C-alpha cells in the first residue's frame, strides 16, 4: 500500500518533490497560502488543493513541510501533532525545530537549486536525511530512496556545512557569472562568449577536483566578501 503524503508548500522544492513522488506515493493534498499555486501543482499530481491549514487532512502518514525557513515554525504552530512523520526540506534549519511540537520528525533535504522553468530529475539529486531516532531515520531514508539513488544521512551540523558549500558552488558562482556579464556588457561584448569556457570548466569536475585546477584564498574571508558584494546589489 502506498504511503499517504501531504505536501505543505508549492514552490520549486515542493513541486520537484511532488512530481517525484506522484507515482510512488498517494499524494493527498497540496497546501499553499495562494490557492491558485496549490491548484496548479495539485492538478499536475492529481490531488486536492487547499489554502487553509485548518483544512489539512489528518490521516496521512507523511507531511512534508517545504516552505521558507522562517515559515516552518508558523506552519507547525497552526497544526497539532497527529502522530504522523513530519519532515522539512531546509538545508540550514536544524531538526530541533520540530522538537517541541512533534513526536516523529526528520529532514528530507535535496541539495539542488530547483527551478520550474528548468526542471531537474530528482533521481540525479543527492538527498540528505535525518530522523529524531533510528527507526524514523530509516523511514525517511526509504522515502528518499523512492526519489533518488543518492541518499545520505547527515546531521543538522553536517547539513549546515552542506548548505555553506552549496552557497559557494551555486550562489557565489552565479554571482561571478553576473559580474562577468557586466564587464562584457560595459565593453559591448556578448556574455555568450563565456559559455564555452564556463561549460569546459564545469566539465573538468568529472575528472579532477577543483583544487587541482585552482588553489588559494581564505574561505571565511571570501564568503564574507562575496556575501557583501551580493547584498550591495540589492
XYZ file of N, CA and C in Angstrom:
702
model
N 0.836 -1.198 0.000
C 0.000 0.000 0.000
C 0.871 1.248 0.000
N 0.539 2.211 -0.859
C 1.314 3.428 -0.958
C 1.082 4.333 0.254
N 2.165 5.009 0.674
C 2.030 5.966 1.770
C 1.212 7.173 1.332
N 0.404 7.673 2.263
C -0.371 8.887 2.010
C 0.471 10.078 2.449
N 0.674 11.013 1.532
C 1.592 12.129 1.762
C 0.886 13.456 1.518
N 1.090 14.399 2.427
C 0.629 15.774 2.268
C 1.859 16.654 2.102
N 1.814 17.547 1.120
C 2.923 18.469 0.904
C 2.457 19.881 1.223
N 3.150 20.492 2.171
C 2.831 21.851 2.597
C 3.817 22.784 1.925
N 3.340 23.443 0.877
C 4.183 24.303 0.066
C 3.956 23.999 -1.401
N 4.239 24.983 -2.249
C 4.042 24.777 -3.682
C 5.136 25.432 -4.509
N 6.254 25.737 -3.860
C 7.375 26.374 -4.541
C 8.198 25.384 -5.346
N 9.408 25.788 -5.678
C 10.258 24.959 -6.547
C 10.599 23.610 -5.929
N 10.981 23.613 -4.642
C 11.341 22.349 -3.986
C 10.109 21.468 -3.812
N 9.022 22.056 -3.332
C 7.782 21.297 -3.148
C 7.309 20.693 -4.462
N 7.402 21.467 -5.531
C 6.975 20.982 -6.842
C 7.815 19.798 -7.291
N 9.127 19.900 -7.134
C 10.021 18.806 -7.552
C 9.766 17.540 -6.748
N 9.530 17.685 -5.445
C 9.256 16.528 -4.603
C 7.912 15.908 -4.970
N 6.904 16.746 -5.168
C 5.575 16.243 -5.521
C 5.616 15.452 -6.833
N 6.298 15.989 -7.822
C 6.387 15.304 -9.109
C 7.159 13.995 -8.992
N 8.174 13.980 -8.121
C 8.973 12.762 -7.938
C 8.200 11.674 -7.200
N 7.247 12.080 -6.355
C 6.510 11.121 -5.529
C 5.143 10.735 -6.093
N 4.676 11.429 -7.117
C 3.284 11.257 -7.538
C 2.940 9.828 -7.955
N 3.901 9.079 -8.469
C 3.644 7.687 -8.856
C 4.126 6.687 -7.811
N 4.796 7.196 -6.771
C 5.372 6.328 -5.743
C 4.564 6.338 -4.449
N 3.832 7.416 -4.238
C 3.015 7.569 -3.035
C 1.622 8.048 -3.440
N 0.723 8.046 -2.471
C -0.597 8.625 -2.703
C -0.574 10.054 -2.171
N -0.438 11.008 -3.062
C -0.446 12.402 -2.649
C -1.880 12.815 -2.314
N -2.083 13.327 -1.124
C -3.414 13.636 -0.624
C -3.766 15.100 -0.860
N -2.856 15.990 -0.498
C -3.115 17.426 -0.584
C -1.842 18.203 -0.904
N -2.040 19.340 -1.544
C -1.007 20.362 -1.685
C -1.539 21.615 -1.012
N -0.773 22.161 -0.073
C -1.177 23.403 0.582
C -0.311 24.555 0.091
N -0.939 25.690 -0.143
C -0.240 26.950 -0.379
C -1.105 28.075 0.138
N -0.478 29.138 0.605
C -1.258 30.311 1.033
C -2.019 30.910 -0.136
N -1.490 30.709 -1.343
C -2.166 31.179 -2.557
C -2.827 29.980 -3.221
N -4.141 29.943 -3.210
C -4.868 28.775 -3.696
C -4.522 28.448 -5.139
N -4.351 29.455 -5.976
C -4.034 29.210 -7.387
C -2.737 28.428 -7.541
N -1.751 28.707 -6.672
C -0.483 27.985 -6.724
C -0.680 26.527 -6.307
N -1.456 26.326 -5.256
C -1.750 24.962 -4.814
C -2.505 24.199 -5.895
N -3.447 24.862 -6.531
C -4.250 24.217 -7.575
C -3.403 23.829 -8.780
N -2.463 24.682 -9.139
C -1.613 24.388 -10.290
C -0.807 23.107 -10.067
N -0.186 22.992 -8.888
C 0.609 21.802 -8.591
C -0.286 20.591 -8.360
N -1.381 20.787 -7.644
C -2.290 19.677 -7.364
C -2.842 19.070 -8.648
N -3.078 19.913 -9.647
C -3.597 19.394 -10.923
C -2.571 18.535 -11.637
N -1.297 18.822 -11.411
C -0.231 18.049 -12.048
C -0.047 16.682 -11.404
N -0.335 16.600 -10.110
C -0.082 15.344 -9.396
C -1.362 14.634 -8.984
N -2.508 15.237 -9.266
C -3.778 14.571 -9.032
C -4.206 14.477 -7.588
N -4.255 15.600 -6.898
C -4.720 15.582 -5.508
C -5.450 16.881 -5.192
N -5.871 17.030 -3.955
C -6.646 18.193 -3.531
C -5.736 19.389 -3.261
N -6.213 20.580 -3.592
C -5.507 21.819 -3.298
C -6.220 22.543 -2.166
N -5.447 23.066 -1.205
C -6.039 23.834 -0.102
C -5.179 25.065 0.174
N -5.802 26.104 0.743
C -5.062 27.304 1.128
C -5.281 27.661 2.601
N -5.840 26.718 3.346
C -6.079 26.931 4.768
C -5.577 25.705 5.526
N -4.650 25.910 6.442
C -4.079 24.786 7.184
C -5.112 24.080 8.057
N -6.206 24.755 8.362
C -7.261 24.109 9.141
C -7.973 23.028 8.328
N -7.784 23.042 7.002
C -8.387 22.028 6.132
C -7.437 20.869 5.852
N -6.295 20.858 6.533
C -5.303 19.816 6.302
C -5.849 18.450 6.706
N -5.707 17.476 5.819
C -6.104 16.101 6.149
C -5.212 15.592 7.269
N -5.798 14.941 8.245
C -5.030 14.499 9.414
C -4.762 13.000 9.419
N -5.116 12.317 8.314
C -4.961 10.864 8.276
C -3.846 10.410 7.340
N -2.962 11.321 6.929
C -1.824 10.936 6.091
C -0.712 10.372 6.967
N 0.216 9.638 6.339
C 1.350 9.080 7.088
C 2.537 10.027 7.136
N 2.659 10.882 6.109
C 3.824 11.767 5.996
C 3.372 13.176 5.632
N 3.970 14.172 6.294
C 3.726 15.579 5.994
C 5.072 16.232 5.685
N 5.220 16.732 4.476
C 6.468 17.351 4.047
C 6.280 18.863 4.028
N 6.962 19.542 4.945
C 6.853 20.997 5.061
C 7.952 21.620 4.211
N 7.571 22.100 3.041
C 8.532 22.661 2.098
C 8.192 24.122 1.845
N 8.493 24.931 2.849
C 8.218 26.365 2.806
C 9.511 27.096 3.147
N 9.494 28.421 3.122
C 10.678 29.186 3.501
C 11.060 28.869 4.942
N 12.346 28.993 5.245
C 12.843 28.614 6.572
C 12.086 29.302 7.701
N 11.808 30.594 7.534
C 11.158 31.334 8.625
C 9.673 31.045 8.741
N 9.123 30.277 7.797
C 7.698 29.940 7.846
C 7.443 28.561 8.458
N 8.494 27.788 8.694
C 8.317 26.426 9.204
C 7.633 26.439 10.572
N 8.125 27.260 11.470
C 7.555 27.329 12.824
C 6.104 27.789 12.768
N 5.812 28.730 11.889
C 4.442 29.230 11.742
C 3.500 28.106 11.332
N 3.937 27.297 10.386
C 3.121 26.151 9.946
C 2.884 25.190 11.100
N 3.943 24.834 11.812
C 3.825 23.857 12.896
C 2.919 24.366 14.010
N 2.924 25.673 14.229
C 2.107 26.244 15.309
C 0.616 26.202 14.991
N 0.288 26.025 13.714
C -1.125 26.047 13.311
C -1.734 24.662 13.146
N -0.900 23.619 13.272
C -1.395 22.253 13.083
C -0.931 21.387 14.253
N -1.849 20.728 14.919
C -1.492 19.856 16.031
C -0.836 18.583 15.535
N 0.005 18.010 16.380
C 0.652 16.751 16.026
C -0.387 15.642 15.927
N -0.302 14.850 14.870
C -1.236 13.737 14.684
C -0.530 12.383 14.716
N 0.725 12.384 15.155
C 1.477 11.134 15.258
C 2.119 10.685 13.973
N 1.915 11.436 12.891
C 2.497 11.086 11.596
C 3.967 11.508 11.557
N 4.633 11.185 10.445
C 6.012 11.609 10.234
C 6.009 12.999 9.609
N 6.652 13.940 10.278
C 6.730 15.316 9.791
C 8.166 15.618 9.373
N 8.314 16.186 8.178
C 9.635 16.472 7.627
C 9.698 17.907 7.121
N 10.888 18.501 7.192
C 11.098 19.738 6.453
C 12.211 19.509 5.435
N 12.344 20.438 4.490
C 13.271 20.241 3.375
C 14.390 21.272 3.362
N 14.615 21.931 4.488
C 15.590 23.021 4.556
C 17.009 22.505 4.784
N 17.968 23.167 4.149
C 19.359 22.804 4.373
C 19.937 23.425 5.622
N 19.418 24.573 6.033
C 20.026 25.315 7.136
C 19.213 25.289 8.428
N 18.005 24.740 8.393
C 17.178 24.684 9.603
C 17.437 23.383 10.358
N 17.784 23.451 11.635
C 18.067 22.215 12.395
C 16.812 21.378 12.610
N 17.024 20.103 12.850
C 15.912 19.178 13.061
C 15.122 19.546 14.309
N 15.768 20.213 15.265
C 15.122 20.539 16.537
C 13.960 21.506 16.403
N 13.746 22.068 15.216
C 12.599 22.947 15.019
C 11.294 22.206 15.293
N 11.342 20.864 15.186
C 10.159 20.039 15.434
C 10.027 19.600 16.893
N 11.095 19.702 17.672
C 11.204 19.002 18.950
C 10.087 19.312 19.939
N 9.608 20.546 19.947
C 8.608 20.930 20.947
C 7.177 20.647 20.504
N 6.992 20.234 19.248
C 5.610 20.091 18.767
C 5.307 18.769 18.072
N 6.316 17.933 17.817
C 6.091 16.691 17.086
C 6.787 15.518 17.780
N 6.193 14.335 17.615
C 6.769 13.121 18.201
C 7.734 12.463 17.228
N 7.315 12.378 15.964
C 8.135 11.738 14.924
C 8.455 12.789 13.867
N 9.749 13.007 13.650
C 10.118 14.084 12.735
C 11.515 13.869 12.164
N 11.773 14.586 11.075
C 13.061 14.456 10.423
C 13.251 15.502 9.339
N 14.279 15.285 8.539
C 14.646 16.219 7.477
C 14.837 15.453 6.177
N 14.324 16.032 5.098
C 14.489 15.492 3.752
C 15.024 16.644 2.898
N 16.347 16.723 2.772
C 16.989 17.882 2.150
C 17.584 17.509 0.796
N 16.920 17.866 -0.293
C 17.503 17.640 -1.615
C 18.457 18.788 -1.945
N 19.740 18.475 -2.109
C 20.713 19.538 -2.313
C 20.781 19.887 -3.798
N 19.899 20.790 -4.187
C 19.800 21.215 -5.569
C 19.117 22.566 -5.612
N 19.439 23.349 -6.598
C 18.737 24.599 -6.837
C 17.664 24.322 -7.886
N 16.421 24.242 -7.424
C 15.329 23.845 -8.315
C 14.704 25.059 -8.988
N 14.236 24.845 -10.203
C 13.551 25.885 -10.957
C 12.471 25.235 -11.798
N 11.260 25.805 -11.748
C 10.165 25.243 -12.526
C 10.422 25.367 -14.028
N 11.185 26.396 -14.427
C 11.461 26.598 -15.844
C 12.588 25.700 -16.354
N 13.406 25.179 -15.423
C 14.481 24.256 -15.786
C 14.401 23.032 -14.860
N 13.447 22.156 -15.108
C 13.238 21.011 -14.220
C 14.448 20.093 -14.141
N 14.697 19.592 -12.939
C 15.789 18.659 -12.682
C 15.209 17.328 -12.232
N 15.699 16.253 -12.800
C 15.243 14.935 -12.381
C 15.708 14.658 -10.957
N 14.768 14.384 -10.059
C 15.118 14.135 -8.670
C 16.012 12.902 -8.530
N 15.943 11.994 -9.487
C 16.764 10.781 -9.413
C 18.255 11.093 -9.457
N 18.615 12.277 -9.969
C 20.014 12.670 -10.061
C 20.470 13.489 -8.859
N 19.528 13.866 -8.012
C 19.827 14.760 -6.896
C 20.290 13.961 -5.679
N 21.259 14.495 -4.954
C 21.690 13.897 -3.689
C 20.774 14.406 -2.583
N 20.143 13.478 -1.880
C 19.209 13.833 -0.812
C 19.824 13.470 0.534
N 19.828 14.411 1.451
C 20.403 14.211 2.780
C 19.282 14.155 3.808
N 19.307 13.117 4.647
C 18.182 12.863 5.543
C 18.636 12.789 6.993
N 17.674 13.012 7.861
C 17.893 12.954 9.306
C 16.581 12.549 9.958
N 16.646 11.867 11.094
C 15.463 11.491 11.840
C 15.713 11.643 13.319
N 14.651 11.810 14.090
C 14.839 12.049 15.521
C 15.169 10.772 16.296
N 15.037 9.619 15.641
C 15.512 8.364 16.232
C 15.855 7.410 15.086
N 16.412 6.255 15.422
C 16.893 5.328 14.397
C 15.762 4.870 13.480
N 14.641 4.489 14.077
C 13.517 3.994 13.280
C 13.000 5.063 12.315
N 12.894 6.282 12.818
C 12.411 7.369 11.974
C 13.403 7.675 10.864
N 14.682 7.666 11.197
C 15.705 7.932 10.187
C 15.638 6.921 9.048
N 15.422 5.662 9.376
C 15.301 4.628 8.347
C 14.064 4.866 7.478
N 12.980 5.332 8.104
C 11.754 5.609 7.362
C 11.962 6.767 6.384
N 12.696 7.789 6.841
C 12.973 8.925 5.960
C 13.854 8.486 4.799
N 14.829 7.617 5.079
C 15.705 7.117 4.015
C 14.910 6.336 2.981
N 13.960 5.549 3.427
C 13.132 4.775 2.500
C 12.301 5.684 1.615
N 11.777 6.759 2.197
C 11.003 7.710 1.408
C 11.898 8.403 0.383
N 13.085 8.826 0.819
C 14.020 9.493 -0.094
C 14.453 8.564 -1.220
N 14.601 7.272 -0.895
C 15.041 6.298 -1.893
C 14.002 6.083 -2.992
N 12.753 6.459 -2.727
C 11.734 6.392 -3.778
C 11.994 7.434 -4.856
N 12.753 8.464 -4.502
C 13.012 9.559 -5.442
C 14.408 9.530 -6.033
N 15.385 9.045 -5.275
C 16.778 9.140 -5.712
C 17.584 7.944 -5.239
N 18.606 7.591 -6.009
C 19.549 6.556 -5.594
C 20.686 7.142 -4.767
N 20.716 8.465 -4.657
C 21.788 9.154 -3.943
C 21.266 9.697 -2.622
N 21.097 8.816 -1.648
C 20.541 9.185 -0.342
C 21.620 9.026 0.723
N 21.791 10.049 1.549
C 22.836 10.050 2.575
C 22.258 10.524 3.899
N 22.796 10.000 4.997
C 22.455 10.517 6.310
C 23.335 11.727 6.607
N 22.763 12.748 7.216
C 23.537 13.938 7.591
C 22.879 14.600 8.789
N 23.677 14.912 9.800
C 23.162 15.598 10.982
C 22.891 17.064 10.635
N 22.241 17.769 11.548
C 21.959 19.190 11.318
C 23.251 19.978 11.131
N 24.295 19.624 11.904
C 25.573 20.312 11.780
C 26.213 20.026 10.414
N 26.141 18.783 9.980
C 26.700 18.436 8.668
C 25.907 19.091 7.541
N 24.602 19.164 7.718
C 23.754 19.771 6.699
C 24.022 21.272 6.586
N 24.364 21.899 7.691
C 24.723 23.316 7.652
C 25.982 23.522 6.813
N 26.930 22.596 6.958
C 28.145 22.648 6.133
C 27.805 22.455 4.656
N 26.887 21.540 4.384
C 26.450 21.323 3.011
C 25.843 22.592 2.434
N 25.058 23.273 3.259
C 24.411 24.499 2.810
C 25.451 25.558 2.454
N 26.465 25.702 3.299
C 27.532 26.671 3.033
C 28.277 26.293 1.755
N 28.575 24.999 1.603
C 29.267 24.533 0.394
C 28.430 24.812 -0.850
N 27.115 24.635 -0.733
C 26.225 24.885 -1.869
C 26.198 26.366 -2.228
N 26.302 27.237 -1.224
C 26.349 28.679 -1.489
C 27.585 29.020 -2.312
N 28.730 28.435 -1.936
C 29.954 28.653 -2.703
C 29.804 28.130 -4.137
N 29.265 26.925 -4.261
C 29.218 26.261 -5.564
C 28.153 26.826 -6.494
N 27.075 27.370 -5.931
C 25.957 27.825 -6.759
C 25.752 29.336 -6.692
N 25.364 29.844 -5.527
C 25.059 31.272 -5.411
C 26.251 32.149 -5.793
N 27.419 31.816 -5.210
C 28.587 32.646 -5.472
C 29.071 32.478 -6.909
N 29.000 31.253 -7.419
C 29.394 31.029 -8.809
C 28.504 31.843 -9.744
N 27.208 31.857 -9.471
C 26.288 32.624 -10.313
C 26.556 34.125 -10.193
N 26.947 34.570 -9.010
C 27.301 35.977 -8.829
C 28.515 36.328 -9.688
N 29.489 35.411 -9.768
C 30.648 35.637 -10.616
C 30.245 35.757 -12.085
N 29.292 34.914 -12.487
C 28.802 34.994 -13.868
C 28.132 36.359 -14.114
N 27.408 36.847 -13.102
C 26.747 38.145 -13.227
C 27.759 39.264 -13.396
N 28.817 39.232 -12.582
C 29.860 40.256 -12.687
C 30.573 40.164 -14.031
N 30.828 38.931 -14.482
C 31.454 38.736 -15.798
C 30.589 39.330 -16.897
N 29.283 39.108 -16.803
C 28.351 39.641 -17.788
C 28.387 41.160 -17.821
N 28.503 41.778 -16.647
C 28.539 43.239 -16.586
C 29.812 43.800 -17.204
N 30.933 43.121 -16.942
C 32.197 43.556 -17.540
C 32.099 43.527 -19.062
N 31.523 42.444 -19.575
C 31.386 42.306 -21.026
C 30.401 43.327 -21.593
N 29.310 43.544 -20.865
C 28.299 44.486 -21.329
C 28.872 45.899 -21.438
N 29.711 46.262 -20.460
C 30.340 47.586 -20.482
C 31.245 47.749 -21.701
N 31.792 46.634 -22.181
C 32.676 46.672 -23.351
C 31.927 46.418 -24.649
N 30.611 46.220 -24.536
C 29.810 45.956 -25.719
C 30.022 44.568 -26.289
N 30.391 43.618 -25.413
C 30.668 42.246 -25.841
C 29.612 41.298 -25.278
N 29.331 40.187 -25.973
C 28.272 39.271 -25.530
C 28.753 38.303 -24.450
N 27.861 38.047 -23.489
C 28.192 37.059 -22.449
C 28.307 35.653 -23.036
N 27.661 35.413 -24.177
C 27.746 34.102 -24.833
C 29.190 33.670 -25.057
N 30.090 34.646 -25.155
C 31.499 34.318 -25.368
C 32.082 33.529 -24.204
N 31.465 33.668 -23.025
C 31.957 32.979 -21.835
C 31.430 31.550 -21.703
N 30.339 31.240 -22.390
C 29.671 29.955 -22.161
C 30.552 28.736 -22.428
N 31.315 28.690 -23.547
C 32.195 27.521 -23.742
C 33.216 27.372 -22.621
N 33.761 28.510 -22.160
C 34.733 28.474 -21.063
C 34.101 27.949 -19.790
N 32.915 28.459 -19.462
C 32.225 28.029 -18.241
C 31.887 26.548 -18.315
N 31.357 26.107 -19.446
C 30.976 24.702 -19.606
C 32.189 23.786 -19.512
N 33.327 24.204 -20.092
C 34.543 23.389 -20.025
C 35.057 23.313 -18.597
N 35.013 24.448 -17.896
C 35.475 24.476 -16.506
C 34.664 23.518 -15.641
N 33.340 23.522 -15.828
C 32.479 22.630 -15.056
C 32.686 21.185 -15.464
N 32.867 20.937 -16.762
C 33.061 19.561 -17.246
C 34.322 18.931 -16.662
N 35.322 19.742 -16.368
C 36.564 19.223 -15.785
C 36.329 18.542 -14.440
N 35.249 18.950 -13.752
C 34.985 18.401 -12.430
C 34.632 16.915 -12.473
N 34.328 16.405 -13.671
C 34.094 14.964 -13.810
C 35.376 14.173 -13.669
N 36.531 14.824 -13.890
C 37.812 14.114 -13.930
C 38.813 14.585 -12.897
N 38.598 15.745 -12.308
C 39.563 16.266 -11.346
C 38.838 17.072 -10.274
N 39.526 17.278 -9.159
C 38.949 18.094 -8.094
C 39.149 19.566 -8.423
N 38.313 20.437 -7.861
C 38.508 21.869 -8.104
C 39.903 22.340 -7.707
N 40.440 21.783 -6.620
C 41.755 22.211 -6.137
C 42.871 21.879 -7.120
N 42.668 20.891 -7.968
C 43.698 20.508 -8.932
C 43.856 21.538 -10.046
N 42.830 22.361 -10.237
C 42.938 23.391 -11.264
C 43.085 24.792 -10.677
N 42.790 24.917 -9.377
C 42.922 26.233 -8.743
C 43.009 26.066 -7.243
N 43.925 26.806 -6.624
C 44.062 26.762 -5.172
C 44.207 28.173 -4.642
N 44.137 28.299 -3.307
C 44.388 29.594 -2.674
C 43.120 30.285 -2.219
N 43.278 31.221 -1.280
C 42.139 32.007 -0.808
C 41.618 31.497 0.515
N 41.324 32.408 1.421
C 40.751 32.058 2.719
C 39.238 31.968 2.582
N 38.665 30.801 2.947
C 37.238 30.573 2.712
C 36.359 31.553 3.465
N 36.689 31.822 4.729
C 35.862 32.717 5.526
C 35.860 34.127 4.947
N 37.043 34.603 4.569
C 37.145 35.952 4.010
C 36.411 36.039 2.675
N 36.575 35.015 1.839
C 35.896 35.001 0.538
C 34.387 34.986 0.736
N 33.911 34.177 1.677
C 32.468 34.084 1.960
C 31.919 35.449 2.337
N 32.606 36.147 3.217
C 32.126 37.447 3.680
C 32.149 38.476 2.557
N 33.227 38.475 1.774
C 33.346 39.453 0.696
C 32.282 39.241 -0.374
N 32.064 37.993 -0.766
C 31.081 37.720 -1.805
C 29.658 37.955 -1.309
N 29.393 37.590 -0.048
C 28.071 37.847 0.518
C 27.781 39.343 0.526
N 28.767 40.142 0.910
C 28.592 41.589 0.931
C 28.398 42.137 -0.483
N 29.133 41.572 -1.429
C 29.002 42.001 -2.831
C 27.591 41.746 -3.351
N 27.034 40.586 -3.002
C 25.660 40.254 -3.429
C 24.664 41.197 -2.757
N 24.842 41.452 -1.450
C 23.918 42.327 -0.735
C 23.958 43.750 -1.299
N 25.134 44.202 -1.729
C 25.280 45.566 -2.250
C 24.509 45.766 -3.539
N 24.155 44.667 -4.198
C 23.447 44.767 -5.474
C 21.931 44.859 -5.291
N 21.453 44.604 -4.080
C 20.004 44.569 -3.850
C 19.441 45.972 -3.631
